[in-house]
Every structure is written in C-alpha cells, then in structure tokens.
mmCIF file of C-alpha atoms and ligand atoms in Angstrom:
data_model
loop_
_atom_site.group_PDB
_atom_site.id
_atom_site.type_symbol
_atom_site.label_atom_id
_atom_site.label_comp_id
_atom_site.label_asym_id
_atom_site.label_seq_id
_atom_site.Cartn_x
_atom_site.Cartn_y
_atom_site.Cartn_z
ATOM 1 C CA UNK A 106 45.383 52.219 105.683
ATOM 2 C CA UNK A 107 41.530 50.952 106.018
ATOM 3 C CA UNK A 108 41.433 47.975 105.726
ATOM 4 C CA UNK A 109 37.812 47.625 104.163
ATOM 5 C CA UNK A 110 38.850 47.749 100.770
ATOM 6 C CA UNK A 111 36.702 50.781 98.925
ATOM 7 C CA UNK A 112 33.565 49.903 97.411
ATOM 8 C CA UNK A 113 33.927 50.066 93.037
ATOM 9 C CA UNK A 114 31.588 52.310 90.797
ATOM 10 C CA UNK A 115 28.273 51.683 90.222
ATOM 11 C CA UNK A 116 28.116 53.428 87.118
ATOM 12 C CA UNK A 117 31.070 54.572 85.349
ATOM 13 C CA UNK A 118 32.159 55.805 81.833
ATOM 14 C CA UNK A 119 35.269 55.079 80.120
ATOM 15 C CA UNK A 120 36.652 57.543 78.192
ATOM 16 C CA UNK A 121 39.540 56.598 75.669
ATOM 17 C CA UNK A 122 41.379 59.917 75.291
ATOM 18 C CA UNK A 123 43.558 58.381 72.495
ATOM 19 C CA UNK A 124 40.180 57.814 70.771
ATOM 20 C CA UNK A 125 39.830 61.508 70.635
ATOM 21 C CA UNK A 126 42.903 61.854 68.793
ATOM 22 C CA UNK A 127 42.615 59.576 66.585
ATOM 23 C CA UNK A 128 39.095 61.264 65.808
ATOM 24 C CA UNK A 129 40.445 64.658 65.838
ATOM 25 C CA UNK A 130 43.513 63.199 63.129
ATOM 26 C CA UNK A 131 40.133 62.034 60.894
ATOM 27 C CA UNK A 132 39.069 65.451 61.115
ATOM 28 C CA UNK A 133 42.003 67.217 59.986
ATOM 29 C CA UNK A 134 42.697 64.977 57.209
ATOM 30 C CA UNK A 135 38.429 64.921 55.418
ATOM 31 C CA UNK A 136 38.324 68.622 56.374
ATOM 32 C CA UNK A 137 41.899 69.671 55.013
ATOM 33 C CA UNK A 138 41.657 72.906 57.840
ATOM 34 C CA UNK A 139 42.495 73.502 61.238
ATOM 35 C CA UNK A 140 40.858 72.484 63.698
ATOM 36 C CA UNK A 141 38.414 74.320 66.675
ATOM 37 C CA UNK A 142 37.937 71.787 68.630
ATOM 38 C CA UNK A 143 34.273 72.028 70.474
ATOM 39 C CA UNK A 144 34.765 70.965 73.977
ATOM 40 C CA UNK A 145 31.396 72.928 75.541
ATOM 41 C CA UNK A 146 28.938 71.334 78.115
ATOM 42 C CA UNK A 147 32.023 69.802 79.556
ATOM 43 C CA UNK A 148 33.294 68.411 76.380
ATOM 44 C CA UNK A 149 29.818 66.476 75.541
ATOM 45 C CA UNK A 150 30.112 64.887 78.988
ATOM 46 C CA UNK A 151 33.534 63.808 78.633
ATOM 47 C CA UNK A 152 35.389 65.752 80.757
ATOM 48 C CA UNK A 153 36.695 69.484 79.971
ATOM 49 C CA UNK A 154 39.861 69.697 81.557
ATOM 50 C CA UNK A 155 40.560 66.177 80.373
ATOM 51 C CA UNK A 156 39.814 66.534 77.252
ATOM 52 C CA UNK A 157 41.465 69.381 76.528
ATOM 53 C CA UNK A 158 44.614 68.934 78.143
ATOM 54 C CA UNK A 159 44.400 65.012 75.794
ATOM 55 C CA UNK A 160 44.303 67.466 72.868
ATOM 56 C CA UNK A 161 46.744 70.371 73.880
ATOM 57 C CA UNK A 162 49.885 68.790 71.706
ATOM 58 C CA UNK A 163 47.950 68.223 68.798
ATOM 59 C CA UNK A 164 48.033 71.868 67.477
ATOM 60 C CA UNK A 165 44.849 73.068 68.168
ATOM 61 C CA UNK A 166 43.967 76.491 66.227
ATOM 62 C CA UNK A 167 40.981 76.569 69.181
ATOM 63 C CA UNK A 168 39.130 75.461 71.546
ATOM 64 C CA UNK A 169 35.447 76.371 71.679
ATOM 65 C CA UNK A 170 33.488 76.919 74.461
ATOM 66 C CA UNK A 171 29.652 77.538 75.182
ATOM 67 C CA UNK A 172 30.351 80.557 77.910
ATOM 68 C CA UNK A 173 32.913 81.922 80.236
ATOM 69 C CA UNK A 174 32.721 79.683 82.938
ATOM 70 C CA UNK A 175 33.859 77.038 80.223
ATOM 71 C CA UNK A 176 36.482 79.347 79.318
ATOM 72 C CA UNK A 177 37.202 80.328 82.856
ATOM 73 C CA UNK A 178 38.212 75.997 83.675
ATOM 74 C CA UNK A 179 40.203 75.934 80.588
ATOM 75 C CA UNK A 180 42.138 78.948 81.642
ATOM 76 C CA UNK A 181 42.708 77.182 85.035
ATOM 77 C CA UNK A 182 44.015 74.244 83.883
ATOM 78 C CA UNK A 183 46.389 75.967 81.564
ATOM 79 C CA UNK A 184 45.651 75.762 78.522
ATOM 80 C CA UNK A 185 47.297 77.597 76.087
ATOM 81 C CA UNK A 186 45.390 77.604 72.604
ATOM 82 C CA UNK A 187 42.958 80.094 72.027
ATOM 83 C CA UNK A 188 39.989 79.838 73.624
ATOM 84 C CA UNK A 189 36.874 81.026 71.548
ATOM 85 C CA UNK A 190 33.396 82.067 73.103
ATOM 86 C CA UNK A 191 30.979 80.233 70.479
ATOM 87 C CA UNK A 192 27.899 81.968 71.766
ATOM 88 C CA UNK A 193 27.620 85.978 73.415
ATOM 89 C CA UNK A 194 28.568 87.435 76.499
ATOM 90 C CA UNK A 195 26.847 89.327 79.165
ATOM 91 C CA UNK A 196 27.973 92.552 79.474
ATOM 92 C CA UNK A 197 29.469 91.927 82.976
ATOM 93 C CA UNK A 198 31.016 89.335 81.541
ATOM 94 C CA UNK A 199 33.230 91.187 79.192
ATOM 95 C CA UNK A 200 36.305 92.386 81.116
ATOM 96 C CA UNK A 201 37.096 89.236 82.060
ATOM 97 C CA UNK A 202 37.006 87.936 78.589
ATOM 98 C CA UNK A 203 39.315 90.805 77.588
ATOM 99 C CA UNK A 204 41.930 90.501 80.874
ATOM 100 C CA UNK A 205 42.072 86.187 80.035
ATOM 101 C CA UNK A 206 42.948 86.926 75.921
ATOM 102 C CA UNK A 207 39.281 84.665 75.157
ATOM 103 C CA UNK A 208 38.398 85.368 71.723
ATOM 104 C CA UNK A 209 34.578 86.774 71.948
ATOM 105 C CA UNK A 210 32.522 86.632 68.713
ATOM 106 C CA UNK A 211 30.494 89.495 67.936
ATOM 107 C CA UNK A 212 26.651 89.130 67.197
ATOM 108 C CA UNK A 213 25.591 92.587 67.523
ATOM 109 C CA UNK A 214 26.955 96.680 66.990
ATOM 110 C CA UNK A 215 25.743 96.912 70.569
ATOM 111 C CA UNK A 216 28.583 94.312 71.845
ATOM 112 C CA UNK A 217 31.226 95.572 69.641
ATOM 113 C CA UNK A 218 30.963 98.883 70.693
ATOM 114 C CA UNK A 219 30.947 97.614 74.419
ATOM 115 C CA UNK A 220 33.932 95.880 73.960
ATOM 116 C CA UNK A 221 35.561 98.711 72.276
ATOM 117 C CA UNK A 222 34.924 100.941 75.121
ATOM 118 C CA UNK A 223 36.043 98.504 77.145
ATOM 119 C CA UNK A 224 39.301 97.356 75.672
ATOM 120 C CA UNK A 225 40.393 101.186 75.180
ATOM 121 C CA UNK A 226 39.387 101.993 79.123
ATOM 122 C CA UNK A 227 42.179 99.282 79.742
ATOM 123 C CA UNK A 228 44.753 100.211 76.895
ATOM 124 C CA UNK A 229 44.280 97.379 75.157
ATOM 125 C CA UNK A 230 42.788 95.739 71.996
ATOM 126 C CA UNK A 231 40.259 92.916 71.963
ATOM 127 C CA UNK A 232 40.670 90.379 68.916
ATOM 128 C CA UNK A 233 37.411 88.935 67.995
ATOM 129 C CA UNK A 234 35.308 87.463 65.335
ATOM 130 C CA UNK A 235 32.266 88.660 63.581
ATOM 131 C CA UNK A 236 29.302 85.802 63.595
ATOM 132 C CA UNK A 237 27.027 86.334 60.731
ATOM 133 C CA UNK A 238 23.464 84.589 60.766
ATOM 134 C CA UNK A 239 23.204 82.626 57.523
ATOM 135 C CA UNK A 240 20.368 80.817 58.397
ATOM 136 C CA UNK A 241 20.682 79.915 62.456
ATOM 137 C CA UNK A 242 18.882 82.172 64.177
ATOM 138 C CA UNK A 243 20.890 81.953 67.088
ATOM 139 C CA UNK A 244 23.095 84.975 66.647
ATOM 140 C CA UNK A 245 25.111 87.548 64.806
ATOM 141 C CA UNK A 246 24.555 89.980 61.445
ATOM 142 C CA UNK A 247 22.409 89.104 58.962
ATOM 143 C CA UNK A 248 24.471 88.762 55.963
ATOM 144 C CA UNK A 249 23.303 91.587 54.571
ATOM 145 C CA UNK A 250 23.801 93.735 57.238
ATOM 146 C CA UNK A 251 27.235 91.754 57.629
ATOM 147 C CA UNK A 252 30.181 93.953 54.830
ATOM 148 C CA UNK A 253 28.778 96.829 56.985
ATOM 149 C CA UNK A 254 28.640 95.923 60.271
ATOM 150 C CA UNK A 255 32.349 94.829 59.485
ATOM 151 C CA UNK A 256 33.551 98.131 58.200
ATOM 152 C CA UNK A 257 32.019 100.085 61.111
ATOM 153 C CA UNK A 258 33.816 97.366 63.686
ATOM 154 C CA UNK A 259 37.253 98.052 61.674
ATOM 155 C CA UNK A 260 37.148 101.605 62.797
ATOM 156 C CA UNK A 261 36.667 100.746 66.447
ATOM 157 C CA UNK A 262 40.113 100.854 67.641
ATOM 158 C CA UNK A 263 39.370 99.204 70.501
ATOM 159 C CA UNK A 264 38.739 95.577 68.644
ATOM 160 C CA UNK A 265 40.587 93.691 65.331
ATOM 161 C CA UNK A 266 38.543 91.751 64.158
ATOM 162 C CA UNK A 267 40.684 88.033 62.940
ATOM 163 C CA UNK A 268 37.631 85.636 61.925
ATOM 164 C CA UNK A 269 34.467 85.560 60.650
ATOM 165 C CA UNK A 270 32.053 82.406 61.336
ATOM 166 C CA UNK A 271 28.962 81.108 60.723
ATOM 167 C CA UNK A 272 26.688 77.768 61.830
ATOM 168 C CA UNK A 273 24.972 75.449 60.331
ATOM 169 C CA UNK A 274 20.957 74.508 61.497
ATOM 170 C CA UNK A 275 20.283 71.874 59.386
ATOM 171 C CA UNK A 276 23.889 70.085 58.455
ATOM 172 C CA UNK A 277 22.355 66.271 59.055
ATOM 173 C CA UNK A 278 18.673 66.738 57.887
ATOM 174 C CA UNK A 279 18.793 69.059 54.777
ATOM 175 C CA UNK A 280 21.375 68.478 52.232
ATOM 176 C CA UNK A 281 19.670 71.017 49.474
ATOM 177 C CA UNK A 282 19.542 73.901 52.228
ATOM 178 C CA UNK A 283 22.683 73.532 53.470
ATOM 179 C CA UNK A 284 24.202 73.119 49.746
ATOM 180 C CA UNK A 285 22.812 76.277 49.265
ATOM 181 C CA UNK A 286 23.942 77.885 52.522
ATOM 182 C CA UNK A 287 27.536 76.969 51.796
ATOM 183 C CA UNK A 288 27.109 78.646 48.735
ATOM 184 C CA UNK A 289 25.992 81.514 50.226
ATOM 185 C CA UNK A 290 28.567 82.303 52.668
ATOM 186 C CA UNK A 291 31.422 81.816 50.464
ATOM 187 C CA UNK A 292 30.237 84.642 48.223
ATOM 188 C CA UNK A 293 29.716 86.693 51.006
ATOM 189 C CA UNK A 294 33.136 86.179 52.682
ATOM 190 C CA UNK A 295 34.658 86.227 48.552
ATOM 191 C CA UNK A 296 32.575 89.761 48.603
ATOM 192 C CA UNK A 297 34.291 91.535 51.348
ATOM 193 C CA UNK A 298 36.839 94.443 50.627
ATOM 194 C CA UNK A 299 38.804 93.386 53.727
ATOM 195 C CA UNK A 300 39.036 89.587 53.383
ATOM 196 C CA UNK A 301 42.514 89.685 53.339
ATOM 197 C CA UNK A 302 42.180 90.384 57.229
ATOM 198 C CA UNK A 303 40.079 87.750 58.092
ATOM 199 C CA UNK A 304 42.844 84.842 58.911
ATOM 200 C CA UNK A 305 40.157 82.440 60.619
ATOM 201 C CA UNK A 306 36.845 81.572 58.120
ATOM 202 C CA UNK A 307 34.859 78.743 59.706
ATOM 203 C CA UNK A 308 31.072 77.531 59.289
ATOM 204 C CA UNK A 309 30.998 73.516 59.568
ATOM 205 C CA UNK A 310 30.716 71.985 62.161
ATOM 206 C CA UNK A 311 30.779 67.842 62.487
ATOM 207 C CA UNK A 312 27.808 66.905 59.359
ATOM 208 C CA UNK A 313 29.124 69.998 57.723
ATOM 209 C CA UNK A 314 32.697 68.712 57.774
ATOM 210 C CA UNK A 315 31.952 65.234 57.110
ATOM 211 C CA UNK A 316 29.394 65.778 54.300
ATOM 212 C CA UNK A 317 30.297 69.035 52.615
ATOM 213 C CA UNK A 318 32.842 72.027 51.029
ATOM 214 C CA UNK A 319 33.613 75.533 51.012
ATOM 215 C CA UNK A 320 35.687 77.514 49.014
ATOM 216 C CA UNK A 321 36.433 80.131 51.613
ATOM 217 C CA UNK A 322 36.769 78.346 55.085
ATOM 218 C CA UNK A 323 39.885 78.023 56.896
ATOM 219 C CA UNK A 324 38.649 75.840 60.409
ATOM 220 C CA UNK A 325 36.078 73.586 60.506
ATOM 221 C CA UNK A 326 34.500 73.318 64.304
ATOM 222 C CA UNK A 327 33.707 69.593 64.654
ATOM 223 C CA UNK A 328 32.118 68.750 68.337
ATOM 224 C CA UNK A 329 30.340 65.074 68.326
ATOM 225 C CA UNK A 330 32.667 63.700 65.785
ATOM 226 C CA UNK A 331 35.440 64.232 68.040
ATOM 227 C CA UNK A 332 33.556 62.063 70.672
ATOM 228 C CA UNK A 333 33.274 59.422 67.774
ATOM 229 C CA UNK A 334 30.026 60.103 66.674
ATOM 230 C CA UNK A 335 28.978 60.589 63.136
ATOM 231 C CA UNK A 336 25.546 62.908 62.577
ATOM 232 C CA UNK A 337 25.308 61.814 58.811
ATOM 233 C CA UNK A 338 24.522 58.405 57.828
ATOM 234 C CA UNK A 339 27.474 55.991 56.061
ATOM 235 C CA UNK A 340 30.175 58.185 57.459
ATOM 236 C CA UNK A 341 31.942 58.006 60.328
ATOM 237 C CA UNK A 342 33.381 54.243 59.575
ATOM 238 C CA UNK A 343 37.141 56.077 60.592
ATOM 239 C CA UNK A 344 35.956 57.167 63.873
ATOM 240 C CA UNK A 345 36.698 55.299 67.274
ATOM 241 C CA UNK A 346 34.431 55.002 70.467
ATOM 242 C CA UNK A 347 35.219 57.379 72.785
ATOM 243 C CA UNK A 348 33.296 56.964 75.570
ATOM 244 C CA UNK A 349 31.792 53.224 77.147
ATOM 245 C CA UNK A 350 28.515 53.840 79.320
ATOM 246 C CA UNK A 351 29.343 51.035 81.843
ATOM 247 C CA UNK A 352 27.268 49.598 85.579
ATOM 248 C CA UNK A 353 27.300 46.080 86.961
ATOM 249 C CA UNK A 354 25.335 43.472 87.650
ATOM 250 C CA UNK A 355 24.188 43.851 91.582
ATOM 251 C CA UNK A 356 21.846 41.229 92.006
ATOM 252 C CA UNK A 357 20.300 37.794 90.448
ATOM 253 C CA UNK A 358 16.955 36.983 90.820
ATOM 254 C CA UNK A 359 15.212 34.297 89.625
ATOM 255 C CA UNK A 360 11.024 35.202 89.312
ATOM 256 C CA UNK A 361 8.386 33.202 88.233
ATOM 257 C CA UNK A 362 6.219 33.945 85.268
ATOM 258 C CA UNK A 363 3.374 36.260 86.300
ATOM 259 C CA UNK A 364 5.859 38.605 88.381
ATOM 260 C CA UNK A 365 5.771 42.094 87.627
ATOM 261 C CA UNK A 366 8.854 44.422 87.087
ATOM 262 C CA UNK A 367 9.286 47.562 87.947
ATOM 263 C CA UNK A 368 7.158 50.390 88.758
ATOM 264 C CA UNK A 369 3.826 50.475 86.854
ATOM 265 C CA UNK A 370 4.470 46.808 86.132
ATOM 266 C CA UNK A 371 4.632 47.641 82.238
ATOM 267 C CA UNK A 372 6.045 44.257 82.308
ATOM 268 C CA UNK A 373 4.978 41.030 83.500
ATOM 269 C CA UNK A 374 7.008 37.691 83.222
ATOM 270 C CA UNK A 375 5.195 35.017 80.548
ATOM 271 C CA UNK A 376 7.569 32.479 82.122
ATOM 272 C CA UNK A 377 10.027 31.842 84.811
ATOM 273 C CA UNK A 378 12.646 34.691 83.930
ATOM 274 C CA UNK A 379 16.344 35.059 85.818
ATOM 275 C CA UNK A 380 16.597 38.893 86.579
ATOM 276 C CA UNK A 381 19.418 40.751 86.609
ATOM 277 C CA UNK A 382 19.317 44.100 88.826
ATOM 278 C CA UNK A 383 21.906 46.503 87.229
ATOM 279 C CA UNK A 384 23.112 49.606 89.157
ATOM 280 C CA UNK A 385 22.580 52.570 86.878
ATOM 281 C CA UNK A 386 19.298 54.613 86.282
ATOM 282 C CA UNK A 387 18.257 58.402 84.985
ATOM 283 C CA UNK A 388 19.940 59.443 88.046
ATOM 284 C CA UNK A 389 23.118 58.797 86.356
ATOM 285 C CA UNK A 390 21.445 60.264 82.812
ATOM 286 C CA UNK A 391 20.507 56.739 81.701
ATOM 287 C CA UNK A 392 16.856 58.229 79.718
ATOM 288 C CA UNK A 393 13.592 56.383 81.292
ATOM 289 C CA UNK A 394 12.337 57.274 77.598
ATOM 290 C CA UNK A 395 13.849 53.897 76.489
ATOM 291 C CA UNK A 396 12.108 51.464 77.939
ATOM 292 C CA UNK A 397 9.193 51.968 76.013
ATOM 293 C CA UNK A 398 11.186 50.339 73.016
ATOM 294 C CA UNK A 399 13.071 47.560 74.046
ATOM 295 C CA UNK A 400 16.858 48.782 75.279
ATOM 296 C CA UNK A 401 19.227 46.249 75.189
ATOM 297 C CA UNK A 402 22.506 46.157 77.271
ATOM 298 C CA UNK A 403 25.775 44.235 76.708
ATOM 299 C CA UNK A 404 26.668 41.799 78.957
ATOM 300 C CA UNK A 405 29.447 38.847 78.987
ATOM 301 C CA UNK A 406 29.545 38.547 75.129
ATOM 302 C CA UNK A 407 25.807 39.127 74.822
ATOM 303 C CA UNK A 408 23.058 41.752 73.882
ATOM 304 C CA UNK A 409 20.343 41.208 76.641
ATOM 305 C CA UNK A 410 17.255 42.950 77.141
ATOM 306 C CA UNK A 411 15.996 45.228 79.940
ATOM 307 C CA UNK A 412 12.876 44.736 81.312
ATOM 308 C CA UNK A 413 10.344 47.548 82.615
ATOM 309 C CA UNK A 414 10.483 50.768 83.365
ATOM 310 C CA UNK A 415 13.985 52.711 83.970
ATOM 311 C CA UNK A 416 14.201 53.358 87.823
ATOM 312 C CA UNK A 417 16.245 57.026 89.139
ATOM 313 C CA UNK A 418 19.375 54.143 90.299
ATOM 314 C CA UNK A 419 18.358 50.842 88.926
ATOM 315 C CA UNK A 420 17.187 49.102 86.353
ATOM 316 C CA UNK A 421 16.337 45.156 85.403
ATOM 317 C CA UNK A 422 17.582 43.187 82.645
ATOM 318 C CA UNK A 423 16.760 39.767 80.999
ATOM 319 C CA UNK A 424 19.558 37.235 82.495
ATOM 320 C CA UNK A 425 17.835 33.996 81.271
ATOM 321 C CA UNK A 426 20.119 33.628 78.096
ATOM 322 C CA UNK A 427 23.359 34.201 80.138
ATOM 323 C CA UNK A 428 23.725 31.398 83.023
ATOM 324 C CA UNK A 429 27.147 32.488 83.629
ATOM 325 C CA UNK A 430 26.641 35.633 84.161
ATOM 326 C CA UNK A 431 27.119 36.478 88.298
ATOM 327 C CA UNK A 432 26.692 39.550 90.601
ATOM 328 C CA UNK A 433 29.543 42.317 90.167
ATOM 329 C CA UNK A 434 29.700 41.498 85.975
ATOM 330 C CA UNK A 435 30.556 44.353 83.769
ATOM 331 C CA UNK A 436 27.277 45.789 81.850
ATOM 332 C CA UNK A 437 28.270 47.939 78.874
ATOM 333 C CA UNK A 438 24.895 50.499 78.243
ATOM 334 C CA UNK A 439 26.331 52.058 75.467
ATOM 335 C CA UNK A 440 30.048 51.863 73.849
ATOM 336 C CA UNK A 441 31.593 49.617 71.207
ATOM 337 C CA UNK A 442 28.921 47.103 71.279
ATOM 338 C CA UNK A 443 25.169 49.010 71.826
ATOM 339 C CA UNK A 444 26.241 52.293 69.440
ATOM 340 C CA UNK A 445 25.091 55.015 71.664
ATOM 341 C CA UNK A 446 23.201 56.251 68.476
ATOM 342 C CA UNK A 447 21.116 53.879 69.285
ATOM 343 C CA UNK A 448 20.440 54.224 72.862
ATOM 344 C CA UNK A 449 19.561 57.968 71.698
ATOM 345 C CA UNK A 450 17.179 56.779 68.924
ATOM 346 C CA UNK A 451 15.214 54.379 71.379
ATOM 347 C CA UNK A 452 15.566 57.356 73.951
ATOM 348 C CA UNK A 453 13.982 59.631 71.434
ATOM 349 C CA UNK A 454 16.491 62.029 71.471
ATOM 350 C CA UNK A 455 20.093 62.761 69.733
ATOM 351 C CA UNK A 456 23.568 61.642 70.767
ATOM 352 C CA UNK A 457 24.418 65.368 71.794
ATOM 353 C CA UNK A 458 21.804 65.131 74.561
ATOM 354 C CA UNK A 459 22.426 61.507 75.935
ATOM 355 C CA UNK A 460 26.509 62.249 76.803
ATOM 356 C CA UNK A 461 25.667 66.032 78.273
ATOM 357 C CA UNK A 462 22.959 64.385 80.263
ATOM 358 C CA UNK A 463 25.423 61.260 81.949
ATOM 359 C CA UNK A 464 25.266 63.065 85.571
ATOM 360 C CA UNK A 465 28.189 63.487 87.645
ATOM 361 C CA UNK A 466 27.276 60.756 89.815
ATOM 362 C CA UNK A 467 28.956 58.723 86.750
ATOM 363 C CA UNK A 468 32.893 58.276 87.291
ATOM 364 C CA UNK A 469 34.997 59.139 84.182
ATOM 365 C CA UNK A 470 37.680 57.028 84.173
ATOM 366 C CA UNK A 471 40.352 57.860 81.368
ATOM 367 C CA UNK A 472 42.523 55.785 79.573
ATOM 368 C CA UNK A 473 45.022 56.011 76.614
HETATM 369 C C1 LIG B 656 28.113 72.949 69.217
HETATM 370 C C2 LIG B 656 28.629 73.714 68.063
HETATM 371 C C3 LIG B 656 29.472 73.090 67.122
HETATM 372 C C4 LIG B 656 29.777 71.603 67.127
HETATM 373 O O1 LIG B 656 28.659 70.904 66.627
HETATM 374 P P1 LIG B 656 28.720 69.315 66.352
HETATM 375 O O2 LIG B 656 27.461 69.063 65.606
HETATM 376 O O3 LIG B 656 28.729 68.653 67.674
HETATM 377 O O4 LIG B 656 29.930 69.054 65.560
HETATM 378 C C5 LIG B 656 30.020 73.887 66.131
HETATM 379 N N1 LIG B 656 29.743 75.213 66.058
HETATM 380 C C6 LIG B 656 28.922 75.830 66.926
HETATM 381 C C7 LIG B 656 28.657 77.285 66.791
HETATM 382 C C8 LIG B 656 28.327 75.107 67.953
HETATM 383 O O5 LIG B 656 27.500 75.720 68.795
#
C-alpha cells in the first residue's frame, strides 16, 4: 500500500536448500549408512526449521540436535523423524524429552536411572542410546565401564536402549589416533553380548565419514559437510555451496593518498585510492580478526581487498581496480567465489564458528 518502496538488506545470506541435498545425497553414497543429519546451533547458522523441513523427504534416520530447545523448534514445525539429543539433559528437562518421543543419549547411571523412574511414573518407556567416551571427553561411559553400564540399563524397564554412539575429537588433525579409535570401538560394539539390540551404531561425524571406516557403524552424523564444507583436505570436490555471505556496496569514495581508514588508522592510502563502504561488519558475525591478514571480498567479477580495521556495521574495500562498480552492487564475503574456509583461516578460527556466529541481523533468504 506504501508507497515508499521497502528499503533491501544490508547484509544477507543465501542459502541454497537444494545444495543441502545434494550434500546430504554425497553423504549417503561415501558413507554407505543412514544418515543423522546435525542441524544444532540453528543448523550451523542456516536456519533450523528451514533446514530441516528442506531435508524431511529425504529419509532421514535423525535429526540431531545440541539441546531441547533445538528439539523443542523441530517439534513445532512438525517434523517427524526422530529427533536425537546429541549432548545431556538437565534433569528438569527430562519429562519433556520423554512426553515429545526425543531420543536422549545416556552419559551417566545417574541419568538412566532418572529417566527410568521417570518413564515408569508415566507408564511409559523411554528409547535411548548409550554414549560411550572413546576418547572425547565430553560425555558418556568409558568403554570399559561401557558392556556394564549397558547390562545394568537393560534391566531398567523404564528405558530400551536402540543405539550406541560415540564422537570423534580429533577426525581432521590426527589420522593415526583416530585410526586407532575406530579400531577401538568396533571391538567394543563386536564385544557386546547384546549387540543384536543395538539397531543404530554411529561414531563419525563429517572428517570421520569423509576420511575413514568402521566395521560396526550403522549412521554416520555428518554436520559441516552438509553445509558444503569439507574438514579434511582434497575431499569435498562433490560438495556444493550452501550458504553465500552477501552486503552491498553503500558508498564510493574517492581519498587521496595519505588518508587513513578506519579506526586506529592501521591503514593509510600510498596513493589516491577509490573506497568502497560496504554494509556488513561483526555486528552481523563478519570476524574483525581478519583484517589483520588481508580479507578479500568478491565484487562484479573481481576479488578486491578490504582495507582497515572491520567496523561493528561497516567495513571499506579497495574499489580502484573496479571503475564500474556503483553504490547498491552485490558484495559476496564468502560463497562460491571467497571459500568461507578461507575467511575462517584469515579469521583465525574454523568454518563451524564463522556460520554459528552470522547474527540474526543477517536475512536468510532460501532458494532451491
Ligand atoms: C556437532 C557434532 C557432529 C557433527 O560434526 P561435524 O564435524 O560438523 O560433521 C557429530 N556428532 C556430534 C556428537 C556432534 O556434537
């Protein structure tokens, strides 16, 4: 009805939802298993109802989830797979997870016999996994506490225990460890009297699918190579982009050399420079870490440079190579053409951290 027409984005990522399939098909076919997909912190920044209702008809065994107020959206949205608690519960927490059917994993006798006395207070029978802690830290029975630990949780009535899982620390840095930690829990799970009852064995998750095999798993548990990320080197050639960090160009400036830019003036023009002013910042989750080593951002057809520090809304980029570029262009920060491995590199930090930081300021817009 207005008619001022409504201001676009500043900062926006694109999220190809078709990319995700196509990512979660690569998965299925190098891993050979089903598939729990990891869609916690909001699906890496992606978008948790989105991307799990993008992945609902493509036979999910699970979804996993960091904590029940993940589990709690997905319920709300409708999903229907099986939604799996990846780390524990508070003990307030655990009706709730019985009453919505979430699949809690069990890191301790204390929580199993909690949810036992739950379950039977409400006539009813909690299905869970046992987590054993092959090297993690994290959580769950040390493996040799683990053949025991599962016996006494058999004889709870109150719980059936349908899976047993384990993680992997080390997956992308330490090949001989986690060699050896494969090993390891396949003899353990080939030990147990009760195997038979275990329908759901999982331990890899992305770098452990991508770069490794077990003799006893059923699911792998990929997260970032869903998003189209690899964490080991020379793989990942079959993924897709998923997401496309994107701002514009707000203003064009031309300075002359000498000028400063930005606070603490880290940089000062050598010559007359035409500065671009581009509309995202840390505020949106855009790290200030980079600028100490040279981020470059994609702009019509070109890799330009930024200049200075990172500002919380704004930041300045190098527009002297790119005379046609104008106020309102498209600036991809990271996407098909600046990998966001990277941006996370330069940032000093991992691609896990750089999507679950993009702040909600940042539109998702979906496609495909
Ligand atoms: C986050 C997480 C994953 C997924 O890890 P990626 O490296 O992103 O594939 C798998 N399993 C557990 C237990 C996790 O916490």
């Amino acid at each position: 009805m207005s008619a001022i027409p409504e201001s676009p984005p500043r900062s926006w990522a694109e999220v190809d939802l078709s990319g995700i399939r196509h990512n979660l098909a690569t998965a299925r076919k190098l891993s050979g298993q089903g598939i729990m997909a990891v869609v916690k912190a909001s699906a890496y920044g992606h978008g948790l109802e989105a991307v799990a209702s993008a992945l609902e008809q493509e036979e999910i065994a699970f979804f996993g989830v960091a904590n029940v107020g993940e589990a709690r959206r997905l319920s709300k949205a409708g999903v229907r797979a099986p939604i799996y608690l990846l780390g524990g519960t508070f003990p307030s927490e655990r009706e709730e997870v019985i009453a919505h059917h979430w699949l809690p994993c069990l890191n301790t006798m204390e929580e199993a016999r909690h949810f036992d006395q739950l379950a039977r207070h409400g006539g009813t029978v909690v299905e869970a996994h046992l987590t054993v802690d092959t090297g993690m830290g994290r959580g769950g029975f040390l493996p040799a506490d683990a053949p025991a630990a599962l016996e006494a949780i058999r004889a709870l009535p109150g719980i059936r225990i349908s899976g047993l899982g384990s993680h992997l620390p080390s997956a992308d840095e330490d090949p001989v460890f986690t060699r050896t930690q494969f090993d390891q829990f396949d003899n353990l799970v080939e030990s147990l009297p009760h195997r038979r009852e275990l329908k759901h064995i999982h331990l890899a998750n992305s770098a452990g699918l991508l770069g490794y095999q077990s003799r006893t798993t059923t699911l792998a548990r990929p997260g970032l190579l869903l998003y189209g990320v690899s964490p080991l080197k020379g793989h990942g050639a079959d993924l897709r982009n998923v997401m496309s960090l994107k701002s514009r160009i707000a203003l064009i400036r031309d300075l002359p050399s000498g000028h400063g830019i930005s606070y603490g003036r880290t940089f000062v023009t050598t010559r007359p420079t035409k500065v671009g002013t581009i509309g995202i910042g840390y505020g949106d989750g855009y790290p200030r870490a980079l600028a100490d080593h040279t981020p470059e951002v994609f702009v019509r057809g070109q890799r330009v440079p930024l200049l200075g520090r990172v500002t919380m809304d704004q930041v300045m980029a190098d527009l002297s190579s790119c005379p046609d570029c104008r106020p309102g262009d498209e600036v991809e920060l990271f996407g098909p053409n600046i990998p966001v491995q990277e941006v996370a590199q330069k940032a000093g930090t991992i691609p896990w951290e750089l999507f679950t930081g993009i702040t909600p300021r940042v539109k998702r817009i979906y496609s495909g």
